[in-house]
Coordinates of C-alpha atoms and ligand atoms in Angstrom, one line a residue:
X1298 CA 41.5 -11.0 69.4
X1299 CA 38.5 -13.2 70.2
X1300 CA 38.6 -16.9 69.2
X1301 CA 37.5 -18.0 65.7
X1302 CA 33.8 -19.0 66.1
X1303 CA 32.5 -21.8 64.0
X1304 CA 29.0 -20.6 63.4
X1305 CA 27.6 -24.1 62.8
X1306 CA 28.7 -25.1 66.4
X1307 CA 26.2 -22.4 67.6
X1308 CA 22.6 -23.3 68.7
X1309 CA 19.9 -21.1 67.2
X1310 CA 19.9 -19.1 70.5
X1311 CA 23.5 -18.7 70.3
X1312 CA 23.3 -17.4 66.6
X1313 CA 20.8 -14.7 67.7
X1314 CA 23.3 -13.8 70.5
X1315 CA 26.1 -13.8 68.3
X1316 CA 24.3 -11.4 65.8
X1317 CA 23.3 -9.1 68.7
X1318 CA 26.7 -8.8 70.1
X1319 CA 27.9 -7.6 66.7
X1320 CA 25.1 -5.1 66.4
X1321 CA 23.3 -7.0 63.7
X1322 CA 19.4 -6.9 63.6
X1323 CA 17.5 -10.3 64.2
X1324 CA 16.7 -10.8 60.6
X1325 CA 20.4 -11.1 59.9
X1326 CA 20.6 -13.9 62.4
X1327 CA 17.6 -15.5 60.6
X1328 CA 19.2 -15.2 57.1
X1329 CA 22.5 -16.7 58.5
X1330 CA 20.6 -19.7 59.8
X1331 CA 18.5 -20.1 56.5
X1332 CA 21.7 -20.0 54.4
X1333 CA 23.6 -22.5 56.6
X1334 CA 20.8 -25.1 57.2
X1335 CA 18.6 -24.7 54.1
X1336 CA 20.9 -23.5 51.5
X1337 CA 23.8 -25.5 52.6
X1338 CA 26.6 -23.0 52.1
X1339 CA 30.1 -23.9 53.0
X1340 CA 31.5 -20.5 53.6
X1341 CA 30.4 -17.1 54.6
X1342 CA 31.4 -15.8 51.2
X1343 CA 28.7 -18.0 49.7
X1344 CA 26.0 -16.0 51.5
X1345 CA 25.3 -13.7 48.6
X1346 CA 22.3 -11.9 50.4
X1347 CA 25.0 -10.4 52.6
X1348 CA 27.0 -7.4 51.3
X1349 CA 30.7 -8.1 50.8
X1350 CA 31.5 -5.7 53.7
X1351 CA 29.2 -7.8 55.9
X1352 CA 30.8 -11.1 54.8
X1353 CA 34.2 -9.8 55.4
X1354 CA 33.2 -8.4 58.7
X1355 CA 32.0 -11.7 60.0
X1356 CA 34.9 -13.7 58.6
X1357 CA 37.0 -11.8 61.0
X1358 CA 36.4 -14.0 64.0
X1359 CA 34.0 -16.4 62.6
X1360 CA 33.6 -19.1 59.9
X1361 CA 31.5 -22.1 58.7
X1362 CA 32.9 -25.4 59.2
X1363 CA 32.3 -28.4 56.9
X1364 CA 32.7 -32.1 56.8
X1365 CA 35.1 -33.3 54.1
X1366 CA 33.8 -35.9 51.7
X1367 CA 36.4 -38.6 51.9
X1368 CA 34.7 -41.3 49.8
X1369 CA 31.5 -41.9 48.1
X1370 CA 30.3 -45.4 46.8
X1371 CA 27.1 -46.3 45.0
X1372 CA 25.6 -49.8 45.3
X1373 CA 24.0 -51.7 42.3
X1374 CA 20.7 -51.1 44.1
X1375 CA 21.1 -47.3 44.0
X1376 CA 22.1 -46.9 47.8
X1377 CA 24.9 -44.5 48.3
X1378 CA 27.5 -44.6 51.1
X1379 CA 29.4 -41.3 52.1
X1380 CA 32.5 -41.2 54.1
X1381 CA 33.1 -38.0 55.8
X1382 CA 36.2 -36.8 57.7
X1383 CA 35.8 -34.5 60.6
X1384 CA 38.0 -31.6 61.5
X1385 CA 40.1 -33.8 63.8
X1386 CA 40.6 -36.4 61.1
X1387 CA 38.0 -39.1 62.5
X1388 CA 35.5 -40.5 60.1
X1389 CA 31.9 -41.3 60.1
X1390 CA 29.6 -42.8 57.4
X1391 CA 26.1 -41.9 56.1
X1392 CA 24.0 -43.8 53.8
X1393 CA 21.5 -42.5 51.3
X1394 CA 18.6 -44.8 50.3
X1395 CA 16.4 -43.9 47.6
X1396 CA 12.9 -45.3 47.8
X1397 CA 9.8 -44.4 45.5
X1398 CA 8.9 -41.0 46.9
X1399 CA 11.3 -40.6 49.6
X1400 CA 15.1 -40.1 50.0
X1401 CA 16.1 -41.4 53.4
X1402 CA 19.6 -40.6 54.9
X1403 CA 20.7 -42.9 57.6
X1404 CA 23.2 -40.8 59.8
X1405 CA 25.8 -41.4 62.5
X1406 CA 25.6 -40.1 66.0
X1407 CA 29.0 -41.4 67.2
X1408 CA 32.2 -42.4 65.6
X1409 CA 32.2 -46.0 66.6
X1410 CA 30.0 -47.3 69.4
X1411 CA 30.5 -48.5 73.0
X1412 CA 27.7 -50.7 73.3
X1413 CA 29.4 -53.9 72.0
X1414 CA 26.5 -55.8 70.2
X1415 CA 28.0 -59.0 69.0
X1416 CA 26.4 -58.8 65.6
X1417 CA 27.3 -55.2 64.7
X1418 CA 30.5 -54.2 62.9
X1419 CA 30.3 -50.7 64.4
X1420 CA 30.1 -52.1 67.8
X1421 CA 33.3 -54.2 67.1
X1422 CA 35.4 -51.0 66.8
X1423 CA 34.5 -49.6 70.3
X1424 CA 33.7 -45.9 70.7
X1425 CA 36.2 -43.5 69.0
X1426 CA 34.2 -40.3 70.1
X1427 CA 30.9 -38.7 70.3
X1428 CA 29.9 -36.4 67.5
X1429 CA 29.0 -32.8 68.1
X1430 CA 25.4 -31.6 67.1
X1431 CA 26.8 -29.8 64.1
X1432 CA 28.7 -33.0 63.0
X1433 CA 25.4 -35.0 63.1
X1434 CA 23.5 -32.2 61.2
X1435 CA 26.4 -31.5 58.7
X1436 CA 25.8 -35.2 57.3
X1437 CA 22.5 -34.0 56.0
X1438 CA 23.8 -30.6 54.9
X1439 CA 26.7 -32.1 53.0
X1440 CA 24.6 -34.7 51.4
X1441 CA 21.9 -32.3 50.3
X1442 CA 24.6 -30.2 48.7
X1443 CA 26.1 -33.2 47.0
X1444 CA 22.8 -34.4 45.5
X1445 CA 21.2 -30.8 44.9
X1446 CA 18.7 -30.1 43.4
X1447 CA 17.6 -33.3 45.1
X1448 CA 16.9 -33.2 48.9
X1449 CA 16.8 -35.7 51.7
X1450 CA 13.2 -36.2 52.9
X1451 CA 13.6 -38.5 55.9
X1452 CA 16.3 -39.1 58.5
X1453 CA 17.0 -42.2 60.5
X1454 CA 19.6 -42.2 63.3
X1455 CA 20.7 -45.8 62.6
X1456 CA 24.2 -45.3 61.2
X1457 CA 27.2 -45.6 63.5
X1458 CA 26.7 -45.1 67.2
X1459 CA 24.0 -45.3 70.0
X1460 CA 22.3 -41.8 69.7
X1461 CA 21.1 -41.9 73.4
X1462 CA 24.7 -42.4 74.6
X1463 CA 25.4 -38.9 73.2
X1464 CA 22.2 -37.5 74.4
X1465 CA 22.7 -33.7 74.5
X1466 CA 24.4 -33.4 71.1
X1467 CA 21.8 -35.7 69.6
X1468 CA 18.8 -33.7 71.2
X1469 CA 20.4 -30.5 69.9
X1470 CA 20.8 -32.1 66.4
X1471 CA 17.2 -33.2 66.5
X1472 CA 16.1 -29.5 67.2
X1473 CA 18.1 -28.2 64.3
X1474 CA 16.8 -30.8 61.9
X1475 CA 13.1 -30.2 62.7
X1476 CA 13.3 -26.5 63.5
X1477 CA 16.0 -25.1 61.1
X1478 CA 16.1 -27.4 58.2
X1479 CA 12.5 -27.9 57.8
X1480 CA 12.4 -31.8 58.3
X1481 CA 9.0 -32.9 59.7
X1482 CA 9.2 -34.6 63.0
X1483 CA 7.3 -37.5 61.6
X1484 CA 10.1 -38.1 59.1
X1485 CA 12.8 -38.5 61.8
X1486 CA 13.5 -41.8 63.5
X1487 CA 15.8 -42.3 66.5
X1488 CA 16.9 -45.9 67.0
X1489 CA 18.2 -47.2 70.4
X1490 CA 19.6 -50.2 71.6
X1491 CA 17.6 -49.6 74.9
X1492 CA 19.4 -47.1 77.2
X1493 CA 16.2 -46.9 79.4
X1494 CA 16.8 -43.8 81.6
X1495 CA 17.7 -41.8 78.5
X1496 CA 14.7 -43.0 76.6
X1497 CA 12.5 -41.9 79.1
X1498 CA 14.1 -38.5 79.3
X1499 CA 13.9 -37.9 75.6
X1500 CA 10.1 -36.9 75.3
X1501 CA 10.6 -34.0 77.7
X1502 CA 13.9 -32.6 76.1
X1503 CA 13.4 -33.4 72.3
X1504 CA 11.0 -32.8 69.6
X1505 CA 8.8 -35.9 69.3
X1506 CA 10.5 -37.7 66.5
X1507 CA 9.8 -41.5 65.9
X1508 CA 11.3 -44.0 68.2
X1509 CA 12.9 -47.3 67.2
X1510 CA 14.0 -49.9 69.7
X1511 CA 16.4 -52.6 68.8
X1512 CA 14.9 -55.6 70.6
X1513 CA 16.6 -58.5 68.8
X1514 CA 15.8 -61.3 71.3
X1515 CA 13.1 -62.5 73.3
X1516 CA 14.9 -63.9 76.3
X1517 CA 17.3 -62.1 78.6
X1518 CA 19.7 -65.0 78.3
X1519 CA 20.0 -64.4 74.5
X1520 CA 19.7 -60.7 74.6
X1521 CA 22.4 -60.2 77.2
X1522 CA 24.6 -62.4 75.2
X1523 CA 24.2 -60.5 72.0
X1524 CA 23.5 -57.1 73.4
X1525 CA 25.5 -56.3 76.6
X1526 CA 23.1 -53.3 77.4
X1527 CA 20.6 -55.9 78.4
X1528 CA 22.6 -56.9 81.6
X1529 CA 21.8 -53.3 82.8
X1530 CA 18.3 -52.8 81.2
X1531 CA 16.8 -56.2 80.8
X1532 CA 13.8 -56.8 78.5
X1533 CA 11.0 -56.4 81.1
X1534 CA 12.5 -53.0 82.1
X1535 CA 13.0 -51.9 78.5
X1536 CA 9.5 -52.9 77.4
X1537 CA 7.9 -51.2 80.6
X1538 CA 9.6 -48.0 79.5
X1539 CA 8.1 -48.5 75.9
X1540 CA 4.7 -48.9 77.5
X1541 CA 5.1 -45.6 79.4
X1542 CA 6.4 -43.9 76.5
X1543 CA 4.2 -41.0 75.5
X1544 CA 3.0 -41.4 72.1
X1545 CA 0.9 -39.0 70.0
X1546 CA -2.3 -40.4 68.6
X1547 CA -1.5 -42.8 65.7
X1548 CA 2.1 -42.9 66.2
X1549 CA 3.7 -46.2 67.2
X1550 CA 7.1 -47.5 68.5
X1551 CA 9.1 -49.5 66.0
X1552 CA 10.8 -52.8 67.2
X1553 CA 13.8 -53.7 65.3
X1554 CA 14.6 -57.4 65.3
X1555 CA 17.7 -58.6 63.7
X1556 CA 17.3 -62.2 62.8
X1557 CA 20.3 -64.3 63.4
X1558 CA 20.6 -67.9 62.3
X1559 CA 20.3 -70.3 65.1
X1560 CA 20.3 -67.4 67.7
X1561 CA 16.9 -65.8 67.9
X1562 CA 15.0 -67.1 64.9
X1563 CA 12.8 -70.0 66.0
X1564 CA 9.1 -70.2 66.0
X1565 CA 9.1 -70.0 69.8
X1566 CA 11.0 -66.9 69.6
X1567 CA 8.4 -65.3 67.2
X1568 CA 5.5 -66.4 69.5
X1569 CA 7.4 -64.9 72.6
X1570 CA 7.8 -61.7 70.7
X1571 CA 4.2 -61.3 70.1
X1572 CA 3.5 -62.0 73.7
X1573 CA 6.1 -59.5 74.9
X1574 CA 4.8 -56.7 72.6
X1575 CA 1.2 -57.1 73.5
X1576 CA -0.5 -53.8 74.4
X1577 CA 2.3 -51.7 73.1
X1578 CA 1.2 -49.5 69.9
X1579 CA 4.1 -50.8 67.7
X1580 CA 5.2 -52.2 64.3
X1581 CA 8.0 -54.8 64.0
X1582 CA 10.9 -54.5 61.5
X1583 CA 12.6 -57.9 60.8
X1584 CA 16.1 -57.3 59.5
X1585 CA 17.8 -60.5 58.3
X1586 CA 21.3 -60.4 59.7
X1587 CA 23.9 -58.7 57.4
X1588 CA 27.1 -60.7 57.5
X1589 CA 30.6 -59.1 58.0
X1590 CA 34.0 -60.4 58.6
X1591 CA 34.0 -60.0 62.4
X1592 CA 30.9 -61.7 63.6
X1593 CA 31.0 -65.3 62.9
X1594 CA 27.1 -65.3 62.7
X1595 CA 24.8 -66.4 59.9
X1596 CA 21.8 -65.0 58.1
X1597 CA 18.7 -67.4 58.5
X1598 CA 17.2 -69.1 55.4
X1599 CA 14.5 -67.1 53.6
X1600 CA 12.0 -69.8 54.6
X1601 CA 12.9 -69.2 58.3
X1602 CA 12.6 -65.5 57.9
X1603 CA 9.1 -65.9 56.2
X1604 CA 7.7 -68.3 58.9
X1605 CA 8.9 -65.8 61.6
X1606 CA 7.1 -63.1 59.9
X1607 CA 4.1 -65.2 59.4
X1608 CA 3.5 -65.9 63.1
X1609 CA 3.7 -62.3 64.0
X1610 CA 1.3 -61.0 61.2
X1611 CA -1.1 -64.0 62.2
X1612 CA -1.5 -62.2 65.5
X1613 CA -2.5 -59.0 63.6
X1614 CA 0.6 -57.1 64.3
X1615 CA 2.3 -55.0 61.6
X1616 CA 5.4 -56.7 60.6
X1617 CA 7.8 -55.9 57.7
X1618 CA 11.0 -57.6 56.6
X1619 CA 13.4 -54.9 56.0
X1620 CA 15.9 -56.2 53.4
X1621 CA 18.9 -54.0 54.1
X1622 CA 20.1 -52.3 51.0
X1623 CA 23.6 -51.4 49.9
X1624 CA 25.3 -54.7 51.1
X1625 CA 27.7 -54.9 48.3
X1626 CA 29.3 -51.6 49.4
X1627 CA 29.0 -52.5 53.1
X1628 CA 26.3 -49.8 53.6
X1629 CA 23.7 -52.1 55.2
X1630 CA 22.7 -52.0 58.9
X1631 CA 25.4 -52.9 61.2
X1632 CA 28.1 -52.8 58.4
X1633 CA 29.3 -49.2 58.9
X1634 CA 32.9 -48.5 60.1
X1635 CA 35.0 -45.4 59.4
X1636 CA 38.0 -46.0 57.3
X1637 CA 40.9 -44.4 59.0
X1638 CA 40.3 -46.5 62.2
X1639 CA 40.6 -49.5 60.1
X1640 CA 43.8 -48.3 58.5
X1641 CA 45.3 -47.4 61.9
X1642 CA 44.6 -50.9 63.2
X1643 CA 46.2 -52.5 60.2
X1644 CA 49.2 -50.2 60.8
X1645 CA 49.4 -51.5 64.4
X1646 CA 49.4 -55.0 63.0
Ligands
SAH2945 N1 22.8 -48.0 68.0 C1 21.3 -47.9 67.5 C2 21.3 -47.5 66.1 C3 22.2 -48.0 65.2 S1 22.1 -49.6 64.7 C4 20.6 -49.3 67.7 O1 21.2 -50.3 68.0 O2 19.5 -49.2 67.7 C5 20.8 -49.8 63.6 C6 20.1 -51.1 63.5 O3 21.1 -52.0 62.9 C7 19.8 -51.7 64.8 O4 18.4 -52.2 64.9 C8 20.7 -52.9 64.9 O5 20.2 -53.9 65.6 C9 20.9 -53.3 63.5 N2 22.1 -54.0 63.2 C10 23.2 -54.0 63.8 N3 24.1 -54.9 63.1 C11 23.4 -55.5 62.3 C12 23.6 -56.6 61.2 N4 25.0 -57.0 61.2 N5 22.7 -56.9 60.6 C13 21.5 -56.4 60.5 N6 21.2 -55.5 61.3 C14 22.2 -55.0 62.2
SF4_2946 FE1 26.1 -49.8 68.8 FE2 23.6 -50.1 67.7 FE3 25.9 -51.4 66.8 FE4 24.8 -52.0 69.1 S1 23.7 -52.2 67.0 S2 27.0 -51.8 68.7 S3 24.1 -50.1 69.8 S4 25.5 -49.3 66.8

């Protein structure tokens, strides 16, 4: 008796192979992909385009896995946070951010994160485990199903985890998003803390989605203190890689800069930032620090944030202040942490 195959764990090529091995024509494989990735079915039985005999036949030896919704919270600003449990009981969070004409889903690429950035709640929990490609994609499928007939229009890989530290699974997930779910590459953004070699490998391996780089400081001294990855790939190396990064016409790299009171928010920092980014087609997103109980860091005053922004915009760079949404439900940038882990830690005292 062959093992029970999770059809969602298969790549597109593997689904074709799976169908061929069962003597099914290629259009059946395409139908299966369509129902899994665009019609968001949770079981073979829901594929009504297949005869009962075909569904039952497939159910002998294969199935469709699903994330389980463990919690759903809505912020007063309309942002929603979803807590999903995975097949092994680990949890991840996804955040849905409605905005005028778009519905952006912020998804996780890992449970926890090993990068240890000092300002980030996810970082404080360490890495629990990498997500499989289907667990990354299934966050989108599950949310699409929960909000039907609405549909997610934009994806940001800015939830829990460092996407490039889970390279192969994230690349496969990007192919499925853009190839099987019909999400435009221009509407997908991958955010990295700056794993330079993987960043440089990305263009050859993955669809050309948007790239965001979390810079967060303008000197190696400060960046290494708040982002340990900088000790391996310091600012110059990171920005050299950004300069070499192949960009399609009219595309730009986004630099994220979390403004932390008294750490990286001076006028000198703003001027240095302008100098550092000179010559890179880019835009800057300033994210005022979102407080949480594990950081001991502060959000700068509004005045400081605006002064920082003005210095950058005065030098003709595009700069936005990204007020993170969903803070009242801990859904904002850097505030995500799966629930079970927390319980376990409390259990351990
Ligand atoms: N690991 C990736 C993507 C997830 S973090 C990365 O670091 O880029 C997404 C964004 O949230 C990053 O730009 C990060 O700098 C920012 N962030 C983390 N903690 C934050 C906090 N407490 N307040 C505001 N932004 C935060
Ligand atoms: Fe990981 Fe990004 Fe948080 Fe750093 S900011 S700990 S890389 S999730």
